Amino acid sequence: MILPIYIYGHPVLRKVTADIDNSYPDLPQLIDNMRETLAASGGIGLAAPQVGKSIRLAVIDLDDLSDDLPEYKGFRRVYINPHIVDSDETDTDASEEGCLSLPGIHEKVVRPKRIRVQWQDEQWQQHDEWIEGYLARVMQHEFDHLDAHLFIDHISPLRKQLIKNKLKAIKSGRYQCDYRTKQ
């Protein structure tokens, strides 16, 4: 089932999420719904707060980028209880980001190119690895949602001032997108 994506201004996007265990109700169905919602929205990542759930869960699908980034052919992953536990702050990159919860807004964000992440997969197997490159950026963006942050929190005060009217418009329901949303 395609779920509505919660839009900037909704309180769930500013709430720190909680870890879950394998007794979380209907988790396989939620994961399937999040995958379907992500595919329908044309995004590459979706965090649980974006569908109204304050839990540490995210799905990432980079397969559509495989023409330009062949290493991501078939890359579709679920991250349960992900935490960034370390990062290489000495090597950063500034790239443009957008977000399904902030339709129409794209800004350059500086992030570390390399991060160490711990998480569990759908079989509850524990993972702990260093991630680099584009996937590291996507993970940081999605996992920010789990810590009540949005990518606009990483831009300069001047850039925030320049997009202030766009943010106000989104909060008041004046935006366009091709997927279901919830204010």
mmCIF file of C-alpha atoms in Angstrom:
data_model
loop_
_atom_site.group_PDB
_atom_site.id
_atom_site.type_symbol
_atom_site.label_atom_id
_atom_site.label_comp_id
_atom_site.label_asym_id
_atom_site.label_seq_id
_atom_site.Cartn_x
_atom_site.Cartn_y
_atom_site.Cartn_z
ATOM 1 C CA MET A 1 0.000 0.000 0.000
ATOM 2 C CA ILE A 2 1.288 3.427 -0.911
ATOM 3 C CA LEU A 3 1.484 5.610 2.182
ATOM 4 C CA PRO A 4 1.258 9.410 2.292
ATOM 5 C CA ILE A 5 4.574 11.204 2.770
ATOM 6 C CA TYR A 6 4.597 13.623 5.672
ATOM 7 C CA ILE A 7 5.561 17.121 4.619
ATOM 8 C CA TYR A 8 7.766 19.777 6.221
ATOM 9 C CA GLY A 9 6.016 21.307 9.199
ATOM 10 C CA HIS A 10 4.527 18.067 10.493
ATOM 11 C CA PRO A 11 5.748 17.411 14.069
ATOM 12 C CA VAL A 12 6.690 13.760 13.390
ATOM 13 C CA LEU A 13 9.602 14.997 11.249
ATOM 14 C CA ARG A 14 11.106 16.756 14.282
ATOM 15 C CA LYS A 15 10.799 13.873 16.741
ATOM 16 C CA VAL A 16 13.806 11.670 17.565
ATOM 17 C CA THR A 17 12.938 8.064 16.743
ATOM 18 C CA ALA A 18 13.257 4.952 18.905
ATOM 19 C CA ASP A 19 15.006 1.671 18.216
ATOM 20 C CA ILE A 20 12.704 -1.284 17.656
ATOM 21 C CA ASP A 21 12.948 -5.032 18.140
ATOM 22 C CA ASN A 22 11.569 -7.937 16.146
ATOM 23 C CA SER A 23 8.262 -7.748 18.018
ATOM 24 C CA TYR A 24 7.373 -4.409 16.365
ATOM 25 C CA PRO A 25 3.831 -4.938 15.038
ATOM 26 C CA ASP A 26 3.460 -5.620 11.314
ATOM 27 C CA LEU A 27 7.069 -4.660 10.518
ATOM 28 C CA PRO A 28 7.286 -6.730 7.292
ATOM 29 C CA GLN A 29 4.120 -5.039 6.013
ATOM 30 C CA LEU A 30 5.446 -1.585 6.937
ATOM 31 C CA ILE A 31 8.703 -2.308 5.094
ATOM 32 C CA ASP A 32 6.786 -3.449 1.999
ATOM 33 C CA ASN A 33 4.586 -0.337 2.179
ATOM 34 C CA MET A 34 7.633 1.909 2.517
ATOM 35 C CA ARG A 35 9.278 0.251 -0.509
ATOM 36 C CA GLU A 36 6.096 0.698 -2.533
ATOM 37 C CA THR A 37 5.755 4.312 -1.384
ATOM 38 C CA LEU A 38 9.379 5.036 -2.283
ATOM 39 C CA ALA A 39 8.955 3.549 -5.764
ATOM 40 C CA ALA A 40 5.718 5.487 -6.360
ATOM 41 C CA SER A 41 7.292 8.778 -5.269
ATOM 42 C CA GLY A 42 10.391 8.471 -7.453
ATOM 43 C CA GLY A 43 12.738 8.864 -4.495
ATOM 44 C CA ILE A 44 15.848 6.909 -3.551
ATOM 45 C CA GLY A 45 15.419 6.831 0.225
ATOM 46 C CA LEU A 46 12.605 6.957 2.734
ATOM 47 C CA ALA A 47 12.770 7.081 6.527
ATOM 48 C CA ALA A 48 9.959 5.959 8.821
ATOM 49 C CA PRO A 49 9.154 9.485 10.107
ATOM 50 C CA GLN A 50 8.357 10.438 6.523
ATOM 51 C CA VAL A 51 5.433 7.999 6.692
ATOM 52 C CA GLY A 52 4.421 9.023 10.209
ATOM 53 C CA LYS A 53 6.328 6.416 12.261
ATOM 54 C CA SER A 54 8.778 7.489 14.972
ATOM 55 C CA ILE A 55 10.960 4.402 14.679
ATOM 56 C CA ARG A 56 14.540 3.828 13.459
ATOM 57 C CA LEU A 57 13.783 2.357 10.042
ATOM 58 C CA ALA A 58 14.773 3.409 6.533
ATOM 59 C CA VAL A 59 14.667 1.960 3.035
ATOM 60 C CA ILE A 60 17.114 2.898 0.293
ATOM 61 C CA ASP A 61 16.785 1.958 -3.382
ATOM 62 C CA LEU A 62 19.614 3.073 -5.676
ATOM 63 C CA ASP A 63 18.862 0.684 -8.544
ATOM 64 C CA ASP A 64 17.429 3.460 -10.757
ATOM 65 C CA LEU A 65 20.826 5.191 -10.614
ATOM 66 C CA SER A 66 22.699 2.150 -11.923
ATOM 67 C CA ASP A 67 23.012 3.489 -15.483
ATOM 68 C CA ASP A 68 25.323 6.203 -14.126
ATOM 69 C CA LEU A 69 26.501 4.317 -11.021
ATOM 70 C CA PRO A 70 26.696 0.630 -12.034
ATOM 71 C CA GLU A 71 27.835 -0.424 -8.561
ATOM 72 C CA TYR A 72 24.252 0.174 -7.377
ATOM 73 C CA LYS A 73 22.585 -2.249 -9.811
ATOM 74 C CA GLY A 74 19.938 -4.088 -7.771
ATOM 75 C CA PHE A 75 20.729 -2.075 -4.623
ATOM 76 C CA ARG A 76 17.596 -2.182 -2.452
ATOM 77 C CA ARG A 77 18.176 -2.278 1.289
ATOM 78 C CA VAL A 78 16.340 -1.981 4.570
ATOM 79 C CA TYR A 79 18.070 -0.459 7.591
ATOM 80 C CA ILE A 80 16.626 -1.289 11.001
ATOM 81 C CA ASN A 81 17.973 0.660 14.000
ATOM 82 C CA PRO A 82 20.728 2.348 11.977
ATOM 83 C CA HIS A 83 23.223 4.548 13.794
ATOM 84 C CA ILE A 84 26.163 6.477 12.415
ATOM 85 C CA VAL A 85 28.867 5.761 14.973
ATOM 86 C CA ASP A 86 31.835 7.479 13.321
ATOM 87 C CA SER A 87 32.686 9.627 10.322
ATOM 88 C CA ASP A 88 35.753 10.917 8.541
ATOM 89 C CA GLU A 89 35.290 14.669 8.981
ATOM 90 C CA THR A 90 38.579 15.364 7.198
ATOM 91 C CA ASP A 91 37.164 14.419 3.779
ATOM 92 C CA THR A 92 33.865 16.095 2.891
ATOM 93 C CA ASP A 93 31.866 16.829 -0.220
ATOM 94 C CA ALA A 94 29.227 19.424 -1.085
ATOM 95 C CA SER A 95 26.409 18.064 -3.247
ATOM 96 C CA GLU A 96 22.849 19.053 -3.958
ATOM 97 C CA GLU A 97 20.139 17.254 -2.012
ATOM 98 C CA GLY A 98 16.377 17.203 -2.152
ATOM 99 C CA CYS A 99 13.791 15.490 0.007
ATOM 100 C CA LEU A 100 10.354 14.000 -0.512
ATOM 101 C CA SER A 101 9.230 15.875 2.622
ATOM 102 C CA LEU A 102 10.433 19.194 1.170
ATOM 103 C CA PRO A 103 9.009 19.227 -2.369
ATOM 104 C CA GLY A 104 10.676 21.669 -4.727
ATOM 105 C CA ILE A 105 13.637 22.500 -2.489
ATOM 106 C CA HIS A 106 17.182 21.522 -3.441
ATOM 107 C CA GLU A 107 20.293 22.812 -1.680
ATOM 108 C CA LYS A 108 23.977 21.972 -1.491
ATOM 109 C CA VAL A 109 24.877 20.133 1.706
ATOM 110 C CA VAL A 110 28.376 19.398 2.977
ATOM 111 C CA ARG A 111 28.732 15.882 4.373
ATOM 112 C CA PRO A 112 31.577 13.473 5.161
ATOM 113 C CA LYS A 113 32.387 11.149 2.276
ATOM 114 C CA ARG A 114 32.961 8.227 4.635
ATOM 115 C CA ILE A 115 30.912 7.063 7.631
ATOM 116 C CA ARG A 116 30.786 4.037 9.922
ATOM 117 C CA VAL A 117 27.277 2.655 10.336
ATOM 118 C CA GLN A 118 25.749 -0.009 12.551
ATOM 119 C CA TRP A 119 22.346 -1.461 11.706
ATOM 120 C CA GLN A 120 20.262 -4.583 11.430
ATOM 121 C CA ASP A 121 18.841 -6.041 8.243
ATOM 122 C CA GLU A 122 15.426 -7.642 7.726
ATOM 123 C CA GLN A 123 16.700 -10.925 9.166
ATOM 124 C CA TRP A 124 17.886 -9.022 12.282
ATOM 125 C CA GLN A 125 21.531 -9.667 11.419
ATOM 126 C CA GLN A 126 23.831 -7.012 12.875
ATOM 127 C CA HIS A 127 26.063 -5.014 10.489
ATOM 128 C CA ASP A 128 28.943 -2.672 11.269
ATOM 129 C CA GLU A 129 30.840 -1.202 8.342
ATOM 130 C CA TRP A 130 32.429 1.844 6.822
ATOM 131 C CA ILE A 131 30.400 3.229 3.908
ATOM 132 C CA GLU A 132 31.821 5.589 1.278
ATOM 133 C CA GLY A 133 30.700 7.743 -1.607
ATOM 134 C CA TYR A 134 27.171 8.336 -2.750
ATOM 135 C CA LEU A 135 25.647 5.697 -0.470
ATOM 136 C CA ALA A 136 27.252 7.419 2.527
ATOM 137 C CA ARG A 137 25.511 10.668 1.526
ATOM 138 C CA VAL A 138 22.136 8.971 1.088
ATOM 139 C CA MET A 139 22.486 7.179 4.424
ATOM 140 C CA GLN A 140 23.355 10.407 6.225
ATOM 141 C CA HIS A 141 20.342 12.133 4.677
ATOM 142 C CA GLU A 142 17.926 9.324 5.579
ATOM 143 C CA PHE A 143 19.360 8.671 9.030
ATOM 144 C CA ASP A 144 19.155 12.410 9.792
ATOM 145 C CA HIS A 145 15.373 11.945 9.620
ATOM 146 C CA LEU A 146 15.670 9.396 12.425
ATOM 147 C CA ASP A 147 17.382 12.006 14.615
ATOM 148 C CA ALA A 148 14.783 14.720 13.895
ATOM 149 C CA HIS A 149 16.952 16.555 11.338
ATOM 150 C CA LEU A 150 16.277 17.632 7.764
ATOM 151 C CA PHE A 151 18.863 18.440 5.125
ATOM 152 C CA ILE A 152 18.014 22.127 5.399
ATOM 153 C CA ASP A 153 19.425 22.022 8.942
ATOM 154 C CA HIS A 154 22.868 21.676 7.332
ATOM 155 C CA ILE A 155 22.724 24.762 5.119
ATOM 156 C CA SER A 156 23.996 28.216 5.988
ATOM 157 C CA PRO A 157 21.804 30.832 7.680
ATOM 158 C CA LEU A 158 21.966 32.892 4.480
ATOM 159 C CA ARG A 159 20.652 29.987 2.363
ATOM 160 C CA LYS A 160 17.915 29.363 4.955
ATOM 161 C CA GLN A 161 16.892 32.993 4.704
ATOM 162 C CA LEU A 162 16.772 32.729 0.907
ATOM 163 C CA ILE A 163 14.402 29.727 1.000
ATOM 164 C CA LYS A 164 12.292 31.004 3.912
ATOM 165 C CA ASN A 165 9.306 31.845 1.688
ATOM 166 C CA LYS A 166 9.414 28.413 0.023
ATOM 167 C CA LEU A 167 9.411 26.760 3.450
ATOM 168 C CA LYS A 168 6.463 28.885 4.555
ATOM 169 C CA ALA A 169 4.602 27.926 1.383
ATOM 170 C CA ILE A 170 5.201 24.209 2.020
ATOM 171 C CA LYS A 171 4.018 24.545 5.627
ATOM 172 C CA SER A 172 0.826 26.228 4.446
ATOM 173 C CA GLY A 173 0.138 23.551 1.817
ATOM 174 C CA ARG A 174 1.253 25.491 -1.246
ATOM 175 C CA TYR A 175 3.458 22.985 -3.080
ATOM 176 C CA GLN A 176 3.152 20.536 -5.934
ATOM 177 C CA CYS A 177 4.311 16.952 -6.159
ATOM 178 C CA ASP A 178 3.224 13.748 -7.853
ATOM 179 C CA TYR A 179 2.780 11.603 -4.737
ATOM 180 C CA ARG A 180 0.385 11.424 -1.796
ATOM 181 C CA THR A 181 1.251 13.728 1.077
ATOM 182 C CA LYS A 182 0.113 14.569 4.559
ATOM 183 C CA GLN A 183 0.506 17.992 6.213
#
